[in-house]
Short mmCIF file of C-alpha atoms in Angstrom, two decimals:
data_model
loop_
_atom_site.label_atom_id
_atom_site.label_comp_id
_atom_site.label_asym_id
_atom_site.label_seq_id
_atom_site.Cartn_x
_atom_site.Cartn_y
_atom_site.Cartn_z
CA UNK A 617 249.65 244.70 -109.52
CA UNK A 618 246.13 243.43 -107.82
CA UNK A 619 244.62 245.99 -105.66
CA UNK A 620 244.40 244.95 -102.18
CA UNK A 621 240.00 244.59 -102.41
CA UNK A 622 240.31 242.42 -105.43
CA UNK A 623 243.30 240.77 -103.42
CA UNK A 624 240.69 240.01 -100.07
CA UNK A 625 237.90 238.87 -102.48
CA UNK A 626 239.44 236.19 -104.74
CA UNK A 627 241.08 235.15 -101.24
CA UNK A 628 237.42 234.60 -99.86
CA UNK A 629 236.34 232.84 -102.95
CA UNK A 630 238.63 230.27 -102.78
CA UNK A 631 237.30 227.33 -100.88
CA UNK A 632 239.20 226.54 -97.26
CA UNK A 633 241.77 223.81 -97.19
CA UNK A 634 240.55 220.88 -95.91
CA UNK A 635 242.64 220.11 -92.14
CA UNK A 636 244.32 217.41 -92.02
CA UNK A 637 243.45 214.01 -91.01
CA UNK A 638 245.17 213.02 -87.98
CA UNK A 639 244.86 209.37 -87.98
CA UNK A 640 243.66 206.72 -90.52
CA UNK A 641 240.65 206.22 -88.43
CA UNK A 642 239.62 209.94 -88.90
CA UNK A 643 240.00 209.04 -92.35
CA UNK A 644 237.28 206.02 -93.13
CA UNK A 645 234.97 208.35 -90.65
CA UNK A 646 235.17 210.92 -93.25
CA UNK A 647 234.73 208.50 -95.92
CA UNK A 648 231.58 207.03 -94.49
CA UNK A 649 233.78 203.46 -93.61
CA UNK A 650 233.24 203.43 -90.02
CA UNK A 651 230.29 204.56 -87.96
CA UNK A 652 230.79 207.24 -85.91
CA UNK A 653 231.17 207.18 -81.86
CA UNK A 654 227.26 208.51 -81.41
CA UNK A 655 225.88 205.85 -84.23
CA UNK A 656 227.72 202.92 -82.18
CA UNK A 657 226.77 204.37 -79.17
CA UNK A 658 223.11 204.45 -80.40
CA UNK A 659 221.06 202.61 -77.48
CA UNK A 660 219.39 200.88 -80.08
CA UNK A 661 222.42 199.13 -80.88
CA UNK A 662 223.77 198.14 -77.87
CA UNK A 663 222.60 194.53 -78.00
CA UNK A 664 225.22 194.43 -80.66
CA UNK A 665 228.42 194.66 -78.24
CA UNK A 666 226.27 192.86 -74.91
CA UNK A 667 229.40 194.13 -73.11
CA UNK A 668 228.39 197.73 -73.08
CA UNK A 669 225.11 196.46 -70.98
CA UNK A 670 226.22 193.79 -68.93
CA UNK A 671 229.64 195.25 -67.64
CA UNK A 672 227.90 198.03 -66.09
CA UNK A 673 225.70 195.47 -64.35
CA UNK A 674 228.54 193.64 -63.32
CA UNK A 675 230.03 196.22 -61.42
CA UNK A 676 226.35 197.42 -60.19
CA UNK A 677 226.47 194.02 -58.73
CA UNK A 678 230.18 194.38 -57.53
CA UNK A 679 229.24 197.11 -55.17
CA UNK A 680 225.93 195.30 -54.51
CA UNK A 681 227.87 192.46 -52.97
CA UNK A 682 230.04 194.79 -50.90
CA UNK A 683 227.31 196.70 -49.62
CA UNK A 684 225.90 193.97 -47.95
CA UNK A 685 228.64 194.01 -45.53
CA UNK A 686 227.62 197.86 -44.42
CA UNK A 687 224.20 196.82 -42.38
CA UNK A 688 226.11 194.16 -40.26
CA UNK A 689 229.32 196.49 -39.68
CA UNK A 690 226.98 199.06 -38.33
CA UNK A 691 225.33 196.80 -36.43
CA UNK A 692 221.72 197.15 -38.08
CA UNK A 693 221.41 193.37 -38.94
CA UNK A 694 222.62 190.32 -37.37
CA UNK A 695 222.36 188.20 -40.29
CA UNK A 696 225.73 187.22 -42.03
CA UNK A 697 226.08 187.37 -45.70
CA UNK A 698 228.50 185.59 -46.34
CA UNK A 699 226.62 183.48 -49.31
CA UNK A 700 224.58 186.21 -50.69
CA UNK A 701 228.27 188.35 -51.21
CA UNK A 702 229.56 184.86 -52.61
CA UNK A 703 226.74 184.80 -54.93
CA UNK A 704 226.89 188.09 -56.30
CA UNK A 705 230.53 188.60 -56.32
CA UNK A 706 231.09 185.45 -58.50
CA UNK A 707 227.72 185.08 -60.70
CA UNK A 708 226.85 188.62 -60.84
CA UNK A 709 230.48 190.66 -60.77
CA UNK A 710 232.26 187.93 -62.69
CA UNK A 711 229.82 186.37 -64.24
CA UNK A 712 228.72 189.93 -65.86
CA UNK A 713 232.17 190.11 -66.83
CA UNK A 714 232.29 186.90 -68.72
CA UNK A 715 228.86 187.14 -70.22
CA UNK A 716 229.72 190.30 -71.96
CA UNK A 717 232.78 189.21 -73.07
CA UNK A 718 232.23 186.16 -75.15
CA UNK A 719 228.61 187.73 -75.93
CA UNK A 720 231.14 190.59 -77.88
CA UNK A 721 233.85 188.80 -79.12
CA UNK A 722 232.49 185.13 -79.86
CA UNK A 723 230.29 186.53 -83.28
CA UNK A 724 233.43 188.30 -84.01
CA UNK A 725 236.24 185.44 -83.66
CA UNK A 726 233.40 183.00 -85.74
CA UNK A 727 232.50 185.96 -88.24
CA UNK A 728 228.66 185.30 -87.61
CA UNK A 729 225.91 188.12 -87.06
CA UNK A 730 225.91 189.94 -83.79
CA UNK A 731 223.32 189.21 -80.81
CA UNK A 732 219.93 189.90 -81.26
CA UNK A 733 217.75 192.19 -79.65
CA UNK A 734 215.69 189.08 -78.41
CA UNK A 735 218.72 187.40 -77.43
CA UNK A 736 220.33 189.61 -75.25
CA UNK A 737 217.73 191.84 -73.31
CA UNK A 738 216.04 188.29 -72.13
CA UNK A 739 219.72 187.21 -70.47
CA UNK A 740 220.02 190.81 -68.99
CA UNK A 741 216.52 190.42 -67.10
CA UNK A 742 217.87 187.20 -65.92
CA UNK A 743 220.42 189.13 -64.68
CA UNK A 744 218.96 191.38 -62.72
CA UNK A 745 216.77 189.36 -61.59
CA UNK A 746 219.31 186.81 -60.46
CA UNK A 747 221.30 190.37 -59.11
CA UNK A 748 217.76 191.27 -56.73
CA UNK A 749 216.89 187.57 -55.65
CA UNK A 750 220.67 187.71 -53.75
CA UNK A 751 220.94 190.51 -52.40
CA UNK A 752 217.38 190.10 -50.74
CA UNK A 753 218.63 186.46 -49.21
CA UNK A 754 216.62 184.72 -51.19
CA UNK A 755 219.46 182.25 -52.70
CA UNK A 756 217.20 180.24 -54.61
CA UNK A 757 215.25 182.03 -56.93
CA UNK A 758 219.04 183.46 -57.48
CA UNK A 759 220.54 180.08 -58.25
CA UNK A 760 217.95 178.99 -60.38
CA UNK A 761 217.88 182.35 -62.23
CA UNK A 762 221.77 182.05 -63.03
CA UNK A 763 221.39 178.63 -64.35
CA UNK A 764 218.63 179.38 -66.56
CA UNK A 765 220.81 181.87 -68.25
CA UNK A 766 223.48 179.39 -68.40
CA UNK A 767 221.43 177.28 -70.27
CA UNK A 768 220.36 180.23 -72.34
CA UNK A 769 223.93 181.46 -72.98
CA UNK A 770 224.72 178.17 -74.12
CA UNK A 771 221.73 177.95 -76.54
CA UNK A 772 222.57 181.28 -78.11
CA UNK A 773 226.13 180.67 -78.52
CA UNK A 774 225.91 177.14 -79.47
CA UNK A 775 223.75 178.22 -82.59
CA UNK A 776 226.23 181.05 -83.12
CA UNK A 777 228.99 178.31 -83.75
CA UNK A 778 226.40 176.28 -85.92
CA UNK A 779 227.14 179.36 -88.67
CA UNK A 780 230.41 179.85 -88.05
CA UNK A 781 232.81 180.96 -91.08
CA UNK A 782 235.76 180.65 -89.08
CA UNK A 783 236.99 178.16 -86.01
CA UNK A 784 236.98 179.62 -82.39
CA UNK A 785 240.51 179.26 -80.92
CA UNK A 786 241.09 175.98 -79.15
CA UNK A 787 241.40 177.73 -75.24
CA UNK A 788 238.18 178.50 -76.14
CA UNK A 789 237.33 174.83 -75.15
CA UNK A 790 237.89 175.74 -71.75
CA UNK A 791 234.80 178.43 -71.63
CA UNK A 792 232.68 175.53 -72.57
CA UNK A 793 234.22 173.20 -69.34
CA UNK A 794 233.67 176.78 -66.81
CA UNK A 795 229.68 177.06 -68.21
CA UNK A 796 229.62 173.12 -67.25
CA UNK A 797 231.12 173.38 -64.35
CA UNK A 798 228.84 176.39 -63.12
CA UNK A 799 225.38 174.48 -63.71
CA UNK A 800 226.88 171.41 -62.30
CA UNK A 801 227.92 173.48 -59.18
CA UNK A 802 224.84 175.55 -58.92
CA UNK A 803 222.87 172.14 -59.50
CA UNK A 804 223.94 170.62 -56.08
CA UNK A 805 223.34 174.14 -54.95
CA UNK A 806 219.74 173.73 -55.94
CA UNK A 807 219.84 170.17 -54.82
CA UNK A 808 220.96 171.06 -51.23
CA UNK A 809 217.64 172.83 -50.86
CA UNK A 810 215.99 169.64 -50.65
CA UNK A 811 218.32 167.18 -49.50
CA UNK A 812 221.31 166.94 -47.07
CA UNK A 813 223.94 166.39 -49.69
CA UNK A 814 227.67 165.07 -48.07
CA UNK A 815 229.99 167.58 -47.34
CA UNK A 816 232.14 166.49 -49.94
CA UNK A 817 229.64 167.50 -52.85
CA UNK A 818 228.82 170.58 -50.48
CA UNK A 819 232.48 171.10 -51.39
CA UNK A 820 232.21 170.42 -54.78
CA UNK A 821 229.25 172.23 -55.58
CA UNK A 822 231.53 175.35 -54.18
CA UNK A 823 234.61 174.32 -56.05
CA UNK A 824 232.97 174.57 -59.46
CA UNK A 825 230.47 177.17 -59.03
CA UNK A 826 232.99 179.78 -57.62
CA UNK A 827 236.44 178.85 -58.33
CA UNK A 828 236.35 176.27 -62.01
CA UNK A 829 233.66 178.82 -63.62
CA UNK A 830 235.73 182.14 -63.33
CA UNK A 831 239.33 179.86 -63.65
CA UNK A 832 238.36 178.46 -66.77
CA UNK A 833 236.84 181.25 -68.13
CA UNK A 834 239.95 183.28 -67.33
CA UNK A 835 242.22 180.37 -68.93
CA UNK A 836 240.04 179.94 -71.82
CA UNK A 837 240.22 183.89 -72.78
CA UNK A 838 243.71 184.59 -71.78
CA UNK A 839 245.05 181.86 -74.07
CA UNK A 840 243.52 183.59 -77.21
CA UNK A 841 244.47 186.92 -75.77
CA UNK A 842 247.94 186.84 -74.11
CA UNK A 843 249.15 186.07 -77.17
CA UNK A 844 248.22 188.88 -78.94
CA UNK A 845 248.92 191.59 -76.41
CA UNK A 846 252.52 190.03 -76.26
CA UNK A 847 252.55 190.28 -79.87
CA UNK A 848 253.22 186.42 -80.56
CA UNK A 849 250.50 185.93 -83.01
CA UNK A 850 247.62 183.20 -83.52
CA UNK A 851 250.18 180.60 -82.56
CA UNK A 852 253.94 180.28 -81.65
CA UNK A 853 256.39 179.03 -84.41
CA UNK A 854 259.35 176.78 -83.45
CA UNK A 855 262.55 176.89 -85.42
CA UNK A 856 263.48 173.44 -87.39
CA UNK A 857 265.84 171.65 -85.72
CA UNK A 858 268.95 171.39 -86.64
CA UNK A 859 270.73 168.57 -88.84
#
């Protein structure tokens, strides 16, 4: 029979049992396979998922746009902003929105490198700048600001599909049509400073600045993801027909 001390001090020898791992993603953090929360989280990092920078901004801008309502309810201003909340509501609140979504999951889809550093703060400051020239009325400096990062979203994700390992899915088409759409739109916008344009490309610059950019966009993603969140895979299969 072991006395009771010898009993308590092989006990305390013995090393502790290792708990249990609750999940397999507990597991490859253990196993050094997947970065942990505060190394993704690192804010040196977080050019590689744009979306945890610009959907913040986005909704910075949301309630940007909606506050400019609160000086003319309370009667402090007689101005109406009814373009600057356009403005802001579709190029800054969904425009942030779109920008940090295919900024995050376009590399992925293609299996190319993330954004870059240089890539992605630049199109931020355009941003906010675009963000600040609205909401203090000046329109045009906010116009022009949201085209140039058009252009520069383009350019970055153009030579993101010149590397591309894998094809983006075909909806995907339609992002391209909403970023043409928006410069086309915001051109006449532009344009419209300087000359009297018809009303019917008044109407069209509206049309596919506010409505075709966000549609499109919306199309373009939801066909690659609706599909998976119903659980139908990259494509639906038909059964053979019958002989």
């Amino acid at each position: 029979m072991i006395p009771p001390a010898l009993s308590v001090m092989s006990n305390a020898s013995l090393p502790s049992p290792t708990p249990p791992l609750r999940c397999p993603r507990h597991a490859r953090q253990r196993e050094g396979q997947m970065p942990s929360a505060a190394h993704r989280l690192a804010l040196g990092d977080l050019h590689r998922e744009p979306f945890r920078l610009f959907f913040p901004a986005a909704t910075l801008a949301g309630f940007v746009g909606v506050g400019l309502w609160v000086p003319l309810l309370l009667g402090w201003t007689v101005d109406y902003p009814g373009t600057a909340h356009a403005r802001l509501m579709v190029q800054g609140f969904f425009g942030g929105f779109i920008f940090g979504f295919l900024g995050t999951s376009l590399p992925k889809l293609l299996e190319v490198p993330p954004l870059t550093a240089r890539e992605v703060f630049p199109l931020l400051a355009l941003f906010a700048v675009k963000v600040v020239a609205h909401a203090a009325g000046a329109t045009c400096w906010g116009d022009a600001a949201f085209l140039g990062e058009l252009v520069l979203w383009f350019a970055v994700l153009k030579g993101r599909c010149r590397t591309k390992r894998d094809m983006p899915p075909p909806s995907f088409v339609l992002v391209g049509l909403s970023f043409a759409a928006a410069a086309v739109g915001t051109g006449l916008h532009l344009a419209a400073r300087g000359w009297e344009l018809p009303p019917e490309l008044e109407l069209l610059a509206r049309l596919l600045s506010y409505h075709a950019f966000v549609l499109l966009c919306v199309l373009g993603a939801g066909g690659f993801l609706l599909p998976r969140f119903l659980g139908l895979g990259l494509r639906r299969r038909f059964a053979p027909p019958s002989p």
